PDB file of C-alpha atoms in Angstrom:
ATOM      1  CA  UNK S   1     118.926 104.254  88.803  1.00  0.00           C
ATOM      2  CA  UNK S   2     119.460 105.349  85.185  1.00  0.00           C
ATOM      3  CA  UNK S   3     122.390 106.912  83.653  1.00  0.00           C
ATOM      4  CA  UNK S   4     122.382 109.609  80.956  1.00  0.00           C
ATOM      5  CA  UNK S   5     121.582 108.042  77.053  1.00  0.00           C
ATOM      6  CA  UNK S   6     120.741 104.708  78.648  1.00  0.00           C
ATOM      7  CA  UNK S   7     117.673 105.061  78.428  1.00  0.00           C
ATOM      8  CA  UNK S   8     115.799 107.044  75.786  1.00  0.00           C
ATOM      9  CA  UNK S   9     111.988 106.376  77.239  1.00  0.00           C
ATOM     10  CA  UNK S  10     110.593 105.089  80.161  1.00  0.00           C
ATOM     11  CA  UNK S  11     107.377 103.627  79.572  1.00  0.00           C
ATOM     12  CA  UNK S  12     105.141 103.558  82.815  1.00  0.00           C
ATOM     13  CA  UNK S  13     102.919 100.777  83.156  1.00  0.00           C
ATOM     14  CA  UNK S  14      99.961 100.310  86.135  1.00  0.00           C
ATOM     15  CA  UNK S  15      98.684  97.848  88.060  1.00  0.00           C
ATOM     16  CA  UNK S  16      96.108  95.829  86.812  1.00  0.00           C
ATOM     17  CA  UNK S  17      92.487  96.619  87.672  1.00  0.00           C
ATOM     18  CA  UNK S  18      90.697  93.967  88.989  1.00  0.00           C
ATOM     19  CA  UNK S  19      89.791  92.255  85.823  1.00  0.00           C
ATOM     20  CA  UNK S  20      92.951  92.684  85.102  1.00  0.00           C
ATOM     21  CA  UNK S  21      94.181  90.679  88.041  1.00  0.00           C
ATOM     22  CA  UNK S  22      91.378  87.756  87.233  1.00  0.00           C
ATOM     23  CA  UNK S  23      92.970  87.525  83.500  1.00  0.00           C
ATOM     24  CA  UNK S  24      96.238  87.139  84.680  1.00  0.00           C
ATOM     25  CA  UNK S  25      95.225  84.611  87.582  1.00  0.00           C
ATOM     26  CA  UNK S  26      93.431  82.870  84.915  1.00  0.00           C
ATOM     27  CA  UNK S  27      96.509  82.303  82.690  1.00  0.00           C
ATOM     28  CA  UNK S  28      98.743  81.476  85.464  1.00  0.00           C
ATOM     29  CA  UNK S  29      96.256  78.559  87.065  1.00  0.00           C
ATOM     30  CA  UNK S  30      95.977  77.003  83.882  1.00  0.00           C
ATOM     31  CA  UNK S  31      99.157  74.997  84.679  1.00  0.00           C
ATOM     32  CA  UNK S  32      97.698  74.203  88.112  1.00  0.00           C
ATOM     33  CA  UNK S  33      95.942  72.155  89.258  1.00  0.00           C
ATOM     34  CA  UNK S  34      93.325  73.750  91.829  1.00  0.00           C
ATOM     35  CA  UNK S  35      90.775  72.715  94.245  1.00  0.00           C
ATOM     36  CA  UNK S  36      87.202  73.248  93.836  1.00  0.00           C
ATOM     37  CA  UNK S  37      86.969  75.582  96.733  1.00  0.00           C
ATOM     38  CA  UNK S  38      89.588  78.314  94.843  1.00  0.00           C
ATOM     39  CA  UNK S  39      87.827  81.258  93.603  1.00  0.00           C
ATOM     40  CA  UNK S  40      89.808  83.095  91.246  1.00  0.00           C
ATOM     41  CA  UNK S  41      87.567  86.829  91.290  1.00  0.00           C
ATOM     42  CA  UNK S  42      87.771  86.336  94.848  1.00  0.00           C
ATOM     43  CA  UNK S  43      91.659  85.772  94.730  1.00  0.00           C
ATOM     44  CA  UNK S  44      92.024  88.659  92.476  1.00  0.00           C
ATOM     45  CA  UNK S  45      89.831  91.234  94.760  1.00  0.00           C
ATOM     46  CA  UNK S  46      92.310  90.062  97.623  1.00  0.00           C
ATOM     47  CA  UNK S  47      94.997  90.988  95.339  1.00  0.00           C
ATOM     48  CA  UNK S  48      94.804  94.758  95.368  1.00  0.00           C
ATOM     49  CA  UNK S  49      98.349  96.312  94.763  1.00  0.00           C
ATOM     50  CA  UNK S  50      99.615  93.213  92.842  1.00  0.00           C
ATOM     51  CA  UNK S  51     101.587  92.915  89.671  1.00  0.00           C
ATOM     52  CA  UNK S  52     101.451  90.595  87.139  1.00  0.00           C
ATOM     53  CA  UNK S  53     104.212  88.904  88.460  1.00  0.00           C
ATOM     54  CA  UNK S  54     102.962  89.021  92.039  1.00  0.00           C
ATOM     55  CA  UNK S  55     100.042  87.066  91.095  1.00  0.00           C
ATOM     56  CA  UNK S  56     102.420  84.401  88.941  1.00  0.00           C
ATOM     57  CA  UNK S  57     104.266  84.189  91.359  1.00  0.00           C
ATOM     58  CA  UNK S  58     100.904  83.485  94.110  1.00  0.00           C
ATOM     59  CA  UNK S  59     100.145  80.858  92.107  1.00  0.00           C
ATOM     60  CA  UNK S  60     103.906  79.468  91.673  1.00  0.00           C
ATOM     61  CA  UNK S  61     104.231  79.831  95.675  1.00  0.00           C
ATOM     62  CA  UNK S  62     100.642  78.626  96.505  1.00  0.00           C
ATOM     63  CA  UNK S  63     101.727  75.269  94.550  1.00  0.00           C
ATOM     64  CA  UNK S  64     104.871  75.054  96.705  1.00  0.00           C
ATOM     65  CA  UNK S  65     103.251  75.468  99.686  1.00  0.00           C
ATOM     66  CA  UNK S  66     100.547  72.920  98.621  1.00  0.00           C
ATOM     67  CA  UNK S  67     103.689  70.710  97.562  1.00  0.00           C
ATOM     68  CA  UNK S  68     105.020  70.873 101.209  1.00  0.00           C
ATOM     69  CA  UNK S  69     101.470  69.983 102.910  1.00  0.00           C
ATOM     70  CA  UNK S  70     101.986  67.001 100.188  1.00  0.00           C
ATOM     71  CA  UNK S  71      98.591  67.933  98.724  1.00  0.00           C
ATOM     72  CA  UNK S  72      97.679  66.808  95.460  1.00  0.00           C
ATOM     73  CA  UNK S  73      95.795  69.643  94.731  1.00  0.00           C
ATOM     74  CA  UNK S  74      96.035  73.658  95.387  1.00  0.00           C
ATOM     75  CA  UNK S  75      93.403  74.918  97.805  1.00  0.00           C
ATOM     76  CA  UNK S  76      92.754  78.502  98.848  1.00  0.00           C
ATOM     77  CA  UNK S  77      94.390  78.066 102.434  1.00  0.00           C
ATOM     78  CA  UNK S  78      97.535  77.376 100.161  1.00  0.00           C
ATOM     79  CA  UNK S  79      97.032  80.652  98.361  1.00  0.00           C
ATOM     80  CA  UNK S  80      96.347  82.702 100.997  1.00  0.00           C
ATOM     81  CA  UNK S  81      99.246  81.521 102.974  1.00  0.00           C
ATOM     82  CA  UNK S  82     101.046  82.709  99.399  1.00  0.00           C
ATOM     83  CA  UNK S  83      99.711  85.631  99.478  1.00  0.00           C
ATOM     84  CA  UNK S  84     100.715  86.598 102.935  1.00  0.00           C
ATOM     85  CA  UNK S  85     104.447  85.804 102.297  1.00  0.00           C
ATOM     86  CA  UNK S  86     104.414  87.612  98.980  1.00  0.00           C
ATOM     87  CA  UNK S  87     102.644  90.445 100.698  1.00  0.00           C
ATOM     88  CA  UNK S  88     104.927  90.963 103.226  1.00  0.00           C
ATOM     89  CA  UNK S  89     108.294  90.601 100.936  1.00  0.00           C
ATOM     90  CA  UNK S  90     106.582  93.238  99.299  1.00  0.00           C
ATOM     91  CA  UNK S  91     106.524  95.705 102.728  1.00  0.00           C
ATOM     92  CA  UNK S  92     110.168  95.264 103.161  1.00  0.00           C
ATOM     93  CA  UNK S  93     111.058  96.251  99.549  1.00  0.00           C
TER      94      UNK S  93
END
């Protein structure tokens, strides 16, 4: 919804590619702390469709979920439970 003079450009970014996605994840997991059995590239190829903040906030949720399971580390079950939730707050938008 944009009014007249608000905006002078819009500037239309895309979704990252799938190194793309891997990058991001990368950055993101840095601040947690994951199991051995989490494979990012494999994350990011189930990540098709995701923004940048979709994956931050996969990791952010994953480590909640984790959190709640009182798990000292992240595993993948935690992200794909994540992902799931995210994915399906995405449906509804």
């Amino acid at each position: 919804l944009l009014r007249p003079g608000r905006f002078d450009r819009q500037v239309v970014i895309d979704l990252p590619d799938l190194e793309g996605r891997e990058a991001i994840l990368k950055v993101h997991a840095k601040k947690i702390k994951l199991c051995e059995d989490v494979n990012l590239n494999s994350l990011a190829r189930a990540t098709a469709g995701f923004s940048g903040a979709d994956l931050a906030n996969l990791l952010n949720e994953g480590a909640l979920i984790a959190a709640r399971r009182r798990k000292k580390v992240v595993e993948r079950i935690d992200l794909d439970d994540a992902r799931e939730k995210i994915s399906f707050g995405r449906e509804r938008r």
